[in-house]
């Protein structure tokens, strides 16, 4: 199974049975350990938060929202390609 290097923090988390079953299935499908898959999913969520904050700031600045939105979508795709090499992102 794949491992993400640099993981050093050990924490205890609780998940619903459905969530952990889905996470295990997706991790197995991608050839990752559950920890590596969860780390990747958390990083992905953090990136979405950053991009959302960026889009909000662009909107408040009154910039061309359509162009900014398209640029943000392209940037998300570029980051996905770099981070996940074309693998599907976690929801």
mmCIF file as gemmi writes it, N, C-alpha and C atoms, coordinates in Angstrom:
data_model
loop_
_atom_site.group_PDB
_atom_site.id
_atom_site.type_symbol
_atom_site.label_atom_id
_atom_site.label_alt_id
_atom_site.label_comp_id
_atom_site.label_asym_id
_atom_site.label_entity_id
_atom_site.label_seq_id
_atom_site.pdbx_PDB_ins_code
_atom_site.Cartn_x
_atom_site.Cartn_y
_atom_site.Cartn_z
_atom_site.occupancy
_atom_site.B_iso_or_equiv
_atom_site.pdbx_formal_charge
_atom_site.auth_seq_id
_atom_site.auth_asym_id
_atom_site.pdbx_PDB_model_num
ATOM 1 N N . UNK Axp A 1 ? 0.833 -1.186 0 1 0 ? 1 A 1
ATOM 2 C CA . UNK Axp A 1 ? 0 0 0 1 0 ? 1 A 1
ATOM 3 C C . UNK Axp A 1 ? 0.873 1.242 0 1 0 ? 1 A 1
ATOM 4 N N . UNK Axp A 2 ? 0.373 2.301 -0.646 1 0 ? 2 A 1
ATOM 5 C CA . UNK Axp A 2 ? 1.116 3.554 -0.7 1 0 ? 2 A 1
ATOM 6 C C . UNK Axp A 2 ? 1.129 4.264 0.638 1 0 ? 2 A 1
ATOM 7 N N . UNK Axp A 3 ? 2.173 4.96 0.887 1 0 ? 3 A 1
ATOM 8 C CA . UNK Axp A 3 ? 2.329 5.722 2.124 1 0 ? 3 A 1
ATOM 9 C C . UNK Axp A 3 ? 2.733 7.134 1.751 1 0 ? 3 A 1
ATOM 10 N N . UNK Axp A 4 ? 2.136 8.119 2.405 1 0 ? 4 A 1
ATOM 11 C CA . UNK Axp A 4 ? 2.569 9.491 2.236 1 0 ? 4 A 1
ATOM 12 C C . UNK Axp A 4 ? 3.642 9.772 3.26 1 0 ? 4 A 1
ATOM 13 N N . UNK Axp A 5 ? 4.812 10.168 2.811 1 0 ? 5 A 1
ATOM 14 C CA . UNK Axp A 5 ? 5.908 10.433 3.728 1 0 ? 5 A 1
ATOM 15 C C . UNK Axp A 5 ? 5.697 11.775 4.408 1 0 ? 5 A 1
ATOM 16 N N . UNK Axp A 6 ? 6.225 11.905 5.606 1 0 ? 6 A 1
ATOM 17 C CA . UNK Axp A 6 ? 6.113 13.141 6.336 1 0 ? 6 A 1
ATOM 18 C C . UNK Axp A 6 ? 4.984 13.155 7.342 1 0 ? 6 A 1
ATOM 19 N N . UNK Axp A 7 ? 4.206 12.073 7.408 1 0 ? 7 A 1
ATOM 20 C CA . UNK Axp A 7 ? 3.133 12.017 8.398 1 0 ? 7 A 1
ATOM 21 C C . UNK Axp A 7 ? 3.747 11.65 9.739 1 0 ? 7 A 1
ATOM 22 N N . UNK Axp A 8 ? 3.608 12.551 10.705 1 0 ? 8 A 1
ATOM 23 C CA . UNK Axp A 8 ? 4.215 12.297 12.006 1 0 ? 8 A 1
ATOM 24 C C . UNK Axp A 8 ? 3.226 12.396 13.153 1 0 ? 8 A 1
ATOM 25 N N . UNK Axp A 9 ? 2.121 13.095 12.974 1 0 ? 9 A 1
ATOM 26 C CA . UNK Axp A 9 ? 1.149 13.274 14.056 1 0 ? 9 A 1
ATOM 27 C C . UNK Axp A 9 ? 0.214 12.076 14.117 1 0 ? 9 A 1
ATOM 28 N N . UNK Axp A 10 ? 0.04 11.542 15.307 1 0 ? 10 A 1
ATOM 29 C CA . UNK Axp A 10 ? -0.922 10.464 15.523 1 0 ? 10 A 1
ATOM 30 C C . UNK Axp A 10 ? -2.07 11.039 16.328 1 0 ? 10 A 1
ATOM 31 N N . UNK Axp A 11 ? -3.289 10.873 15.802 1 0 ? 11 A 1
ATOM 32 C CA . UNK Axp A 11 ? -4.472 11.391 16.466 1 0 ? 11 A 1
ATOM 33 C C . UNK Axp A 11 ? -5.557 10.321 16.471 1 0 ? 11 A 1
ATOM 34 N N . UNK Axp A 12 ? -6.473 10.437 17.395 1 0 ? 12 A 1
ATOM 35 C CA . UNK Axp A 12 ? -7.618 9.543 17.455 1 0 ? 12 A 1
ATOM 36 C C . UNK Axp A 12 ? -8.819 10.305 16.925 1 0 ? 12 A 1
ATOM 37 N N . UNK Axp A 13 ? -9.47 9.748 15.921 1 0 ? 13 A 1
ATOM 38 C CA . UNK Axp A 13 ? -10.631 10.385 15.306 1 0 ? 13 A 1
ATOM 39 C C . UNK Axp A 13 ? -11.803 9.412 15.32 1 0 ? 13 A 1
ATOM 40 N N . UNK Axp A 14 ? -13 9.939 15.304 1 0 ? 14 A 1
ATOM 41 C CA . UNK Axp A 14 ? -14.206 9.119 15.225 1 0 ? 14 A 1
ATOM 42 C C . UNK Axp A 14 ? -14.943 9.45 13.936 1 0 ? 14 A 1
ATOM 43 N N . UNK Axp A 15 ? -15.415 8.411 13.255 1 0 ? 15 A 1
ATOM 44 C CA . UNK Axp A 15 ? -16.148 8.565 12.004 1 0 ? 15 A 1
ATOM 45 C C . UNK Axp A 15 ? -17.399 7.718 12.052 1 0 ? 15 A 1
ATOM 46 N N . UNK Axp A 16 ? -18.386 8.092 11.25 1 0 ? 16 A 1
ATOM 47 C CA . UNK Axp A 16 ? -19.563 7.236 11.119 1 0 ? 16 A 1
ATOM 48 C C . UNK Axp A 16 ? -19.135 5.953 10.413 1 0 ? 16 A 1
ATOM 49 N N . UNK Axp A 17 ? -19.9 4.892 10.616 1 0 ? 17 A 1
ATOM 50 C CA . UNK Axp A 17 ? -19.585 3.618 9.962 1 0 ? 17 A 1
ATOM 51 C C . UNK Axp A 17 ? -19.544 3.769 8.445 1 0 ? 17 A 1
ATOM 52 N N . UNK Axp A 18 ? -20.47 4.55 7.901 1 0 ? 18 A 1
ATOM 53 C CA . UNK Axp A 18 ? -20.528 4.752 6.456 1 0 ? 18 A 1
ATOM 54 C C . UNK Axp A 18 ? -19.288 5.492 5.953 1 0 ? 18 A 1
ATOM 55 N N . UNK Axp A 19 ? -18.884 6.535 6.668 1 0 ? 19 A 1
ATOM 56 C CA . UNK Axp A 19 ? -17.722 7.315 6.253 1 0 ? 19 A 1
ATOM 57 C C . UNK Axp A 19 ? -16.456 6.472 6.258 1 0 ? 19 A 1
ATOM 58 N N . UNK Axp A 20 ? -16.235 5.7 7.312 1 0 ? 20 A 1
ATOM 59 C CA . UNK Axp A 20 ? -15.003 4.913 7.394 1 0 ? 20 A 1
ATOM 60 C C . UNK Axp A 20 ? -15.011 3.785 6.366 1 0 ? 20 A 1
ATOM 61 N N . UNK Axp A 21 ? -16.198 3.218 6.105 1 0 ? 21 A 1
ATOM 62 C CA . UNK Axp A 21 ? -16.288 2.172 5.074 1 0 ? 21 A 1
ATOM 63 C C . UNK Axp A 21 ? -15.949 2.746 3.7 1 0 ? 21 A 1
ATOM 64 N N . UNK Axp A 22 ? -16.491 3.93 3.406 1 0 ? 22 A 1
ATOM 65 C CA . UNK Axp A 22 ? -16.18 4.583 2.128 1 0 ? 22 A 1
ATOM 66 C C . UNK Axp A 22 ? -14.684 4.898 2.036 1 0 ? 22 A 1
ATOM 67 N N . UNK Axp A 23 ? -14.128 5.45 3.111 1 0 ? 23 A 1
ATOM 68 C CA . UNK Axp A 23 ? -12.707 5.813 3.108 1 0 ? 23 A 1
ATOM 69 C C . UNK Axp A 23 ? -11.835 4.578 2.89 1 0 ? 23 A 1
ATOM 70 N N . UNK Axp A 24 ? -12.158 3.491 3.55 1 0 ? 24 A 1
ATOM 71 C CA . UNK Axp A 24 ? -11.376 2.253 3.369 1 0 ? 24 A 1
ATOM 72 C C . UNK Axp A 24 ? -11.469 1.757 1.93 1 0 ? 24 A 1
ATOM 73 N N . UNK Axp A 25 ? -12.673 1.811 1.367 1 0 ? 25 A 1
ATOM 74 C CA . UNK Axp A 25 ? -12.861 1.349 -0.015 1 0 ? 25 A 1
ATOM 75 C C . UNK Axp A 25 ? -12.061 2.227 -0.992 1 0 ? 25 A 1
ATOM 76 N N . UNK Axp A 26 ? -12.141 3.548 -0.813 1 0 ? 26 A 1
ATOM 77 C CA . UNK Axp A 26 ? -11.413 4.448 -1.713 1 0 ? 26 A 1
ATOM 78 C C . UNK Axp A 26 ? -9.901 4.292 -1.547 1 0 ? 26 A 1
ATOM 79 N N . UNK Axp A 27 ? -9.443 4.143 -0.314 1 0 ? 27 A 1
ATOM 80 C CA . UNK Axp A 27 ? -8.008 3.953 -0.069 1 0 ? 27 A 1
ATOM 81 C C . UNK Axp A 27 ? -7.519 2.687 -0.753 1 0 ? 27 A 1
ATOM 82 N N . UNK Axp A 28 ? -8.282 1.612 -0.61 1 0 ? 28 A 1
ATOM 83 C CA . UNK Axp A 28 ? -7.895 0.342 -1.239 1 0 ? 28 A 1
ATOM 84 C C . UNK Axp A 28 ? -7.863 0.486 -2.754 1 0 ? 28 A 1
ATOM 85 N N . UNK Axp A 29 ? -8.89 1.143 -3.302 1 0 ? 29 A 1
ATOM 86 C CA . UNK Axp A 29 ? -8.96 1.338 -4.749 1 0 ? 29 A 1
ATOM 87 C C . UNK Axp A 29 ? -7.748 2.105 -5.275 1 0 ? 29 A 1
ATOM 88 N N . UNK Axp A 30 ? -7.26 3.068 -4.48 1 0 ? 30 A 1
ATOM 89 C CA . UNK Axp A 30 ? -6.122 3.883 -4.902 1 0 ? 30 A 1
ATOM 90 C C . UNK Axp A 30 ? -4.784 3.313 -4.461 1 0 ? 30 A 1
ATOM 91 N N . UNK Axp A 31 ? -4.818 2.166 -3.775 1 0 ? 31 A 1
ATOM 92 C CA . UNK Axp A 31 ? -3.57 1.541 -3.351 1 0 ? 31 A 1
ATOM 93 C C . UNK Axp A 31 ? -2.877 2.294 -2.233 1 0 ? 31 A 1
ATOM 94 N N . UNK Axp A 32 ? -3.658 2.973 -1.395 1 0 ? 32 A 1
ATOM 95 C CA . UNK Axp A 32 ? -3.101 3.746 -0.297 1 0 ? 32 A 1
ATOM 96 C C . UNK Axp A 32 ? -3.514 3.138 1.034 1 0 ? 32 A 1
ATOM 97 N N . UNK Axp A 33 ? -2.721 3.418 2.05 1 0 ? 33 A 1
ATOM 98 C CA . UNK Axp A 33 ? -3.153 3.072 3.4 1 0 ? 33 A 1
ATOM 99 C C . UNK Axp A 33 ? -4.31 3.996 3.756 1 0 ? 33 A 1
ATOM 100 N N . UNK Axp A 34 ? -5.113 3.599 4.735 1 0 ? 34 A 1
ATOM 101 C CA . UNK Axp A 34 ? -6.205 4.455 5.182 1 0 ? 34 A 1
ATOM 102 C C . UNK Axp A 34 ? -5.671 5.802 5.671 1 0 ? 34 A 1
ATOM 103 N N . UNK Axp A 35 ? -4.566 5.771 6.418 1 0 ? 35 A 1
ATOM 104 C CA . UNK Axp A 35 ? -3.979 7.02 6.913 1 0 ? 35 A 1
ATOM 105 C C . UNK Axp A 35 ? -3.549 7.926 5.768 1 0 ? 35 A 1
ATOM 106 N N . UNK Axp A 36 ? -2.911 7.358 4.761 1 0 ? 36 A 1
ATOM 107 C CA . UNK Axp A 36 ? -2.458 8.16 3.623 1 0 ? 36 A 1
ATOM 108 C C . UNK Axp A 36 ? -3.641 8.746 2.864 1 0 ? 36 A 1
ATOM 109 N N . UNK Axp A 37 ? -4.692 7.944 2.693 1 0 ? 37 A 1
ATOM 110 C CA . UNK Axp A 37 ? -5.87 8.433 1.98 1 0 ? 37 A 1
ATOM 111 C C . UNK Axp A 37 ? -6.541 9.551 2.757 1 0 ? 37 A 1
ATOM 112 N N . UNK Axp A 38 ? -6.678 9.396 4.074 1 0 ? 38 A 1
ATOM 113 C CA . UNK Axp A 38 ? -7.3 10.425 4.91 1 0 ? 38 A 1
ATOM 114 C C . UNK Axp A 38 ? -6.459 11.701 4.905 1 0 ? 38 A 1
ATOM 115 N N . UNK Axp A 39 ? -5.123 11.555 4.925 1 0 ? 39 A 1
ATOM 116 C CA . UNK Axp A 39 ? -4.236 12.716 4.869 1 0 ? 39 A 1
ATOM 117 C C . UNK Axp A 39 ? -4.46 13.466 3.557 1 0 ? 39 A 1
ATOM 118 N N . UNK Axp A 40 ? -4.535 12.725 2.467 1 0 ? 40 A 1
ATOM 119 C CA . UNK Axp A 40 ? -4.756 13.321 1.151 1 0 ? 40 A 1
ATOM 120 C C . UNK Axp A 40 ? -6.117 14.018 1.108 1 0 ? 40 A 1
ATOM 121 N N . UNK Axp A 41 ? -7.147 13.378 1.65 1 0 ? 41 A 1
ATOM 122 C CA . UNK Axp A 41 ? -8.487 13.972 1.649 1 0 ? 41 A 1
ATOM 123 C C . UNK Axp A 41 ? -8.507 15.269 2.468 1 0 ? 41 A 1
ATOM 124 N N . UNK Axp A 42 ? -7.822 15.285 3.594 1 0 ? 42 A 1
ATOM 125 C CA . UNK Axp A 42 ? -7.773 16.488 4.428 1 0 ? 42 A 1
ATOM 126 C C . UNK Axp A 42 ? -7.029 17.612 3.712 1 0 ? 42 A 1
ATOM 127 N N . UNK Axp A 43 ? -5.935 17.272 3.035 1 0 ? 43 A 1
ATOM 128 C CA . UNK Axp A 43 ? -5.191 18.283 2.278 1 0 ? 43 A 1
ATOM 129 C C . UNK Axp A 43 ? -6.06 18.854 1.162 1 0 ? 43 A 1
ATOM 130 N N . UNK Axp A 44 ? -6.793 17.978 0.506 1 0 ? 44 A 1
ATOM 131 C CA . UNK Axp A 44 ? -7.669 18.399 -0.579 1 0 ? 44 A 1
ATOM 132 C C . UNK Axp A 44 ? -8.746 19.355 -0.072 1 0 ? 44 A 1
ATOM 133 N N . UNK Axp A 45 ? -9.333 19.048 1.067 1 0 ? 45 A 1
ATOM 134 C CA . UNK Axp A 45 ? -10.349 19.919 1.667 1 0 ? 45 A 1
ATOM 135 C C . UNK Axp A 45 ? -9.736 21.279 2.014 1 0 ? 45 A 1
ATOM 136 N N . UNK Axp A 46 ? -8.529 21.273 2.558 1 0 ? 46 A 1
ATOM 137 C CA . UNK Axp A 46 ? -7.859 22.526 2.902 1 0 ? 46 A 1
ATOM 138 C C . UNK Axp A 46 ? -7.627 23.372 1.649 1 0 ? 46 A 1
ATOM 139 N N . UNK Axp A 47 ? -7.223 22.75 0.553 1 0 ? 47 A 1
ATOM 140 C CA . UNK Axp A 47 ? -7.024 23.488 -0.699 1 0 ? 47 A 1
ATOM 141 C C . UNK Axp A 47 ? -8.334 24.094 -1.189 1 0 ? 47 A 1
ATOM 142 N N . UNK Axp A 48 ? -9.432 23.326 -1.088 1 0 ? 48 A 1
ATOM 143 C CA . UNK Axp A 48 ? -10.728 23.868 -1.502 1 0 ? 48 A 1
ATOM 144 C C . UNK Axp A 48 ? -11.089 25.098 -0.674 1 0 ? 48 A 1
ATOM 145 N N . UNK Axp A 49 ? -10.782 25.052 0.619 1 0 ? 49 A 1
ATOM 146 C CA . UNK Axp A 49 ? -11.069 26.204 1.487 1 0 ? 49 A 1
ATOM 147 C C . UNK Axp A 49 ? -10.261 27.423 1.047 1 0 ? 49 A 1
ATOM 148 N N . UNK Axp A 50 ? -8.993 27.212 0.708 1 0 ? 50 A 1
ATOM 149 C CA . UNK Axp A 50 ? -8.14 28.313 0.253 1 0 ? 50 A 1
ATOM 150 C C . UNK Axp A 50 ? -8.68 28.898 -1.047 1 0 ? 50 A 1
ATOM 151 N N . UNK Axp A 51 ? -9.042 28.041 -1.986 1 0 ? 51 A 1
ATOM 152 C CA . UNK Axp A 51 ? -9.558 28.534 -3.263 1 0 ? 51 A 1
ATOM 153 C C . UNK Axp A 51 ? -10.892 29.252 -3.077 1 0 ? 51 A 1
ATOM 154 N N . UNK Axp A 52 ? -11.731 28.764 -2.17 1 0 ? 52 A 1
ATOM 155 C CA . UNK Axp A 52 ? -13.001 29.43 -1.902 1 0 ? 52 A 1
ATOM 156 C C . UNK Axp A 52 ? -12.76 30.817 -1.313 1 0 ? 52 A 1
ATOM 157 N N . UNK Axp A 53 ? -11.835 30.905 -0.373 1 0 ? 53 A 1
ATOM 158 C CA . UNK Axp A 53 ? -11.501 32.213 0.217 1 0 ? 53 A 1
ATOM 159 C C . UNK Axp A 53 ? -10.964 33.164 -0.847 1 0 ? 53 A 1
ATOM 160 N N . UNK Axp A 54 ? -10.155 32.628 -1.736 1 0 ? 54 A 1
ATOM 161 C CA . UNK Axp A 54 ? -9.611 33.447 -2.826 1 0 ? 54 A 1
ATOM 162 C C . UNK Axp A 54 ? -10.724 33.969 -3.719 1 0 ? 54 A 1
ATOM 163 N N . UNK Axp A 55 ? -11.647 33.096 -4.103 1 0 ? 55 A 1
ATOM 164 C CA . UNK Axp A 55 ? -12.758 33.51 -4.965 1 0 ? 55 A 1
ATOM 165 C C . UNK Axp A 55 ? -13.617 34.559 -4.272 1 0 ? 55 A 1
ATOM 166 N N . UNK Axp A 56 ? -13.813 34.415 -2.976 1 0 ? 56 A 1
ATOM 167 C CA . UNK Axp A 56 ? -14.581 35.396 -2.21 1 0 ? 56 A 1
ATOM 168 C C . UNK Axp A 56 ? -13.876 36.751 -2.21 1 0 ? 56 A 1
ATOM 169 N N . UNK Axp A 57 ? -12.576 36.744 -2.01 1 0 ? 57 A 1
ATOM 170 C CA . UNK Axp A 57 ? -11.803 37.997 -2.017 1 0 ? 57 A 1
ATOM 171 C C . UNK Axp A 57 ? -11.862 38.66 -3.38 1 0 ? 57 A 1
ATOM 172 N N . UNK Axp A 58 ? -11.791 37.872 -4.431 1 0 ? 58 A 1
ATOM 173 C CA . UNK Axp A 58 ? -11.889 38.415 -5.79 1 0 ? 58 A 1
ATOM 174 C C . UNK Axp A 58 ? -13.249 39.077 -5.981 1 0 ? 58 A 1
ATOM 175 N N . UNK Axp A 59 ? -14.293 38.415 -5.484 1 0 ? 59 A 1
ATOM 176 C CA . UNK Axp A 59 ? -15.636 38.973 -5.601 1 0 ? 59 A 1
ATOM 177 C C . UNK Axp A 59 ? -15.78 40.278 -4.843 1 0 ? 59 A 1
ATOM 178 N N . UNK Axp A 60 ? -15.235 40.336 -3.637 1 0 ? 60 A 1
ATOM 179 C CA . UNK Axp A 60 ? -15.308 41.565 -2.838 1 0 ? 60 A 1
ATOM 180 C C . UNK Axp A 60 ? -14.533 42.697 -3.5 1 0 ? 60 A 1
ATOM 181 N N . UNK Axp A 61 ? -13.484 42.36 -4.212 1 0 ? 61 A 1
ATOM 182 C CA . UNK Axp A 61 ? -12.666 43.379 -4.875 1 0 ? 61 A 1
ATOM 183 C C . UNK Axp A 61 ? -13.357 43.918 -6.126 1 0 ? 61 A 1
ATOM 184 N N . UNK Axp A 62 ? -14.461 43.271 -6.536 1 0 ? 62 A 1
ATOM 185 C CA . UNK Axp A 62 ? -15.209 43.746 -7.698 1 0 ? 62 A 1
ATOM 186 C C . UNK Axp A 62 ? -14.523 43.463 -9.012 1 0 ? 62 A 1
ATOM 187 N N . UNK Axp A 63 ? -13.675 42.473 -9.025 1 0 ? 63 A 1
ATOM 188 C CA . UNK Axp A 63 ? -13.003 42.11 -10.274 1 0 ? 63 A 1
ATOM 189 C C . UNK Axp A 63 ? -13.969 41.357 -11.178 1 0 ? 63 A 1
ATOM 190 N N . UNK Axp A 64 ? -13.57 41.116 -12.376 1 0 ? 64 A 1
ATOM 191 C CA . UNK Axp A 64 ? -14.383 40.379 -13.34 1 0 ? 64 A 1
ATOM 192 C C . UNK Axp A 64 ? -14.607 38.967 -12.8 1 0 ? 64 A 1
ATOM 193 N N . UNK Axp A 65 ? -15.78 38.744 -12.242 1 0 ? 65 A 1
ATOM 194 C CA . UNK Axp A 65 ? -16.054 37.486 -11.552 1 0 ? 65 A 1
ATOM 195 C C . UNK Axp A 65 ? -16.011 36.28 -12.478 1 0 ? 65 A 1
ATOM 196 N N . UNK Axp A 66 ? -16.525 36.423 -13.678 1 0 ? 66 A 1
ATOM 197 C CA . UNK Axp A 66 ? -16.528 35.286 -14.59 1 0 ? 66 A 1
ATOM 198 C C . UNK Axp A 66 ? -15.102 34.879 -14.951 1 0 ? 66 A 1
ATOM 199 N N . UNK Axp A 67 ? -14.288 35.851 -15.297 1 0 ? 67 A 1
ATOM 200 C CA . UNK Axp A 67 ? -12.895 35.546 -15.64 1 0 ? 67 A 1
ATOM 201 C C . UNK Axp A 67 ? -12.152 34.987 -14.439 1 0 ? 67 A 1
ATOM 202 N N . UNK Axp A 68 ? -12.395 35.582 -13.263 1 0 ? 68 A 1
ATOM 203 C CA . UNK Axp A 68 ? -11.736 35.1 -12.051 1 0 ? 68 A 1
ATOM 204 C C . UNK Axp A 68 ? -12.173 33.681 -11.728 1 0 ? 68 A 1
ATOM 205 N N . UNK Axp A 69 ? -13.458 33.403 -11.906 1 0 ? 69 A 1
ATOM 206 C CA . UNK Axp A 69 ? -13.98 32.06 -11.632 1 0 ? 69 A 1
ATOM 207 C C . UNK Axp A 69 ? -13.366 31.034 -12.576 1 0 ? 69 A 1
ATOM 208 N N . UNK Axp A 70 ? -13.274 31.376 -13.838 1 0 ? 70 A 1
ATOM 209 C CA . UNK Axp A 70 ? -12.656 30.464 -14.807 1 0 ? 70 A 1
ATOM 210 C C . UNK Axp A 70 ? -11.184 30.239 -14.483 1 0 ? 70 A 1
ATOM 211 N N . UNK Axp A 71 ? -10.5 31.302 -14.092 1 0 ? 71 A 1
ATOM 212 C CA . UNK Axp A 71 ? -9.09 31.177 -13.717 1 0 ? 71 A 1
ATOM 213 C C . UNK Axp A 71 ? -8.946 30.298 -12.48 1 0 ? 71 A 1
ATOM 214 N N . UNK Axp A 72 ? -9.847 30.473 -11.506 1 0 ? 72 A 1
ATOM 215 C CA . UNK Axp A 72 ? -9.806 29.636 -10.302 1 0 ? 72 A 1
ATOM 216 C C . UNK Axp A 72 ? -10.02 28.169 -10.658 1 0 ? 72 A 1
ATOM 217 N N . UNK Axp A 73 ? -10.979 27.894 -11.53 1 0 ? 73 A 1
ATOM 218 C CA . UNK Axp A 73 ? -11.252 26.51 -11.931 1 0 ? 73 A 1
ATOM 219 C C . UNK Axp A 73 ? -10.033 25.903 -12.617 1 0 ? 73 A 1
ATOM 220 N N . UNK Axp A 74 ? -9.381 26.687 -13.474 1 0 ? 74 A 1
ATOM 221 C CA . UNK Axp A 74 ? -8.169 26.201 -14.136 1 0 ? 74 A 1
ATOM 222 C C . UNK Axp A 74 ? -7.059 25.948 -13.12 1 0 ? 74 A 1
ATOM 223 N N . UNK Axp A 75 ? -6.97 26.822 -12.122 1 0 ? 75 A 1
ATOM 224 C CA . UNK Axp A 75 ? -5.949 26.667 -11.083 1 0 ? 75 A 1
ATOM 225 C C . UNK Axp A 75 ? -6.221 25.409 -10.249 1 0 ? 75 A 1
ATOM 226 N N . UNK Axp A 76 ? -7.484 25.162 -9.931 1 0 ? 76 A 1
ATOM 227 C CA . UNK Axp A 76 ? -7.848 23.949 -9.194 1 0 ? 76 A 1
ATOM 228 C C . UNK Axp A 76 ? -7.46 22.719 -10.002 1 0 ? 76 A 1
ATOM 229 N N . UNK Axp A 77 ? -7.772 22.721 -11.294 1 0 ? 77 A 1
ATOM 230 C CA . UNK Axp A 77 ? -7.41 21.587 -12.15 1 0 ? 77 A 1
ATOM 231 C C . UNK Axp A 77 ? -5.9 21.384 -12.194 1 0 ? 77 A 1
ATOM 232 N N . UNK Axp A 78 ? -5.141 22.474 -12.282 1 0 ? 78 A 1
ATOM 233 C CA . UNK Axp A 78 ? -3.688 22.386 -12.324 1 0 ? 78 A 1
ATOM 234 C C . UNK Axp A 78 ? -3.147 21.794 -11.016 1 0 ? 78 A 1
ATOM 235 N N . UNK Axp A 79 ? -3.673 22.266 -9.889 1 0 ? 79 A 1
ATOM 236 C CA . UNK Axp A 79 ? -3.227 21.743 -8.59 1 0 ? 79 A 1
ATOM 237 C C . UNK Axp A 79 ? -3.599 20.272 -8.466 1 0 ? 79 A 1
ATOM 238 N N . UNK Axp A 80 ? -4.804 19.918 -8.899 1 0 ? 80 A 1
ATOM 239 C CA . UNK Axp A 80 ? -5.214 18.51 -8.867 1 0 ? 80 A 1
ATOM 240 C C . UNK Axp A 80 ? -4.25 17.647 -9.673 1 0 ? 80 A 1
ATOM 241 N N . UNK Axp A 81 ? -3.912 18.105 -10.865 1 0 ? 81 A 1
ATOM 242 C CA . UNK Axp A 81 ? -2.985 17.341 -11.698 1 0 ? 81 A 1
ATOM 243 C C . UNK Axp A 81 ? -1.635 17.17 -11.012 1 0 ? 81 A 1
ATOM 244 N N . UNK Axp A 82 ? -1.143 18.247 -10.389 1 0 ? 82 A 1
ATOM 245 C CA . UNK Axp A 82 ? 0.144 18.185 -9.723 1 0 ? 82 A 1
ATOM 246 C C . UNK Axp A 82 ? 0.106 17.283 -8.491 1 0 ? 82 A 1
ATOM 247 N N . UNK Axp A 83 ? -0.956 17.392 -7.705 1 0 ? 83 A 1
ATOM 248 C CA . UNK Axp A 83 ? -1.03 16.646 -6.448 1 0 ? 83 A 1
ATOM 249 C C . UNK Axp A 83 ? -1.487 15.212 -6.634 1 0 ? 83 A 1
ATOM 250 N N . UNK Axp A 84 ? -2.429 14.998 -7.546 1 0 ? 84 A 1
ATOM 251 C CA . UNK Axp A 84 ? -3.076 13.693 -7.619 1 0 ? 84 A 1
ATOM 252 C C . UNK Axp A 84 ? -2.862 12.973 -8.936 1 0 ? 84 A 1
ATOM 253 N N . UNK Axp A 85 ? -2.087 13.558 -9.823 1 0 ? 85 A 1
ATOM 254 C CA . UNK Axp A 85 ? -1.722 12.893 -11.071 1 0 ? 85 A 1
ATOM 255 C C . UNK Axp A 85 ? -2.898 12.339 -11.859 1 0 ? 85 A 1
ATOM 256 N N . UNK Axp A 86 ? -4.01 13.061 -11.867 1 0 ? 86 A 1
ATOM 257 C CA . UNK Axp A 86 ? -5.155 12.618 -12.639 1 0 ? 86 A 1
ATOM 258 C C . UNK Axp A 86 ? -6.09 11.686 -11.893 1 0 ? 86 A 1
ATOM 259 N N . UNK Axp A 87 ? -5.729 11.268 -10.658 1 0 ? 87 A 1
ATOM 260 C CA . UNK Axp A 87 ? -6.637 10.43 -9.87 1 0 ? 87 A 1
ATOM 261 C C . UNK Axp A 87 ? -7.828 11.269 -9.452 1 0 ? 87 A 1
ATOM 262 N N . UNK Axp A 88 ? -8.993 10.664 -9.279 1 0 ? 88 A 1
ATOM 263 C CA . UNK Axp A 88 ? -10.165 11.446 -8.853 1 0 ? 88 A 1
ATOM 264 C C . UNK Axp A 88 ? -9.957 12.028 -7.458 1 0 ? 88 A 1
ATOM 265 N N . UNK Axp A 89 ? -10.498 13.22 -7.253 1 0 ? 89 A 1
ATOM 266 C CA . UNK Axp A 89 ? -10.414 13.872 -5.952 1 0 ? 89 A 1
ATOM 267 C C . UNK Axp A 89 ? -11.476 13.299 -5.027 1 0 ? 89 A 1
ATOM 268 N N . UNK Axp A 90 ? -11.215 13.379 -3.74 1 0 ? 90 A 1
ATOM 269 C CA . UNK Axp A 90 ? -12.224 12.994 -2.751 1 0 ? 90 A 1
ATOM 270 C C . UNK Axp A 90 ? -13.308 14.044 -2.745 1 0 ? 90 A 1
ATOM 271 N N . UNK Axp A 91 ? -14.524 13.62 -2.465 1 0 ? 91 A 1
ATOM 272 C CA . UNK Axp A 91 ? -15.658 14.56 -2.441 1 0 ? 91 A 1
ATOM 273 C C . UNK Axp A 91 ? -15.638 15.414 -1.2 1 0 ? 91 A 1
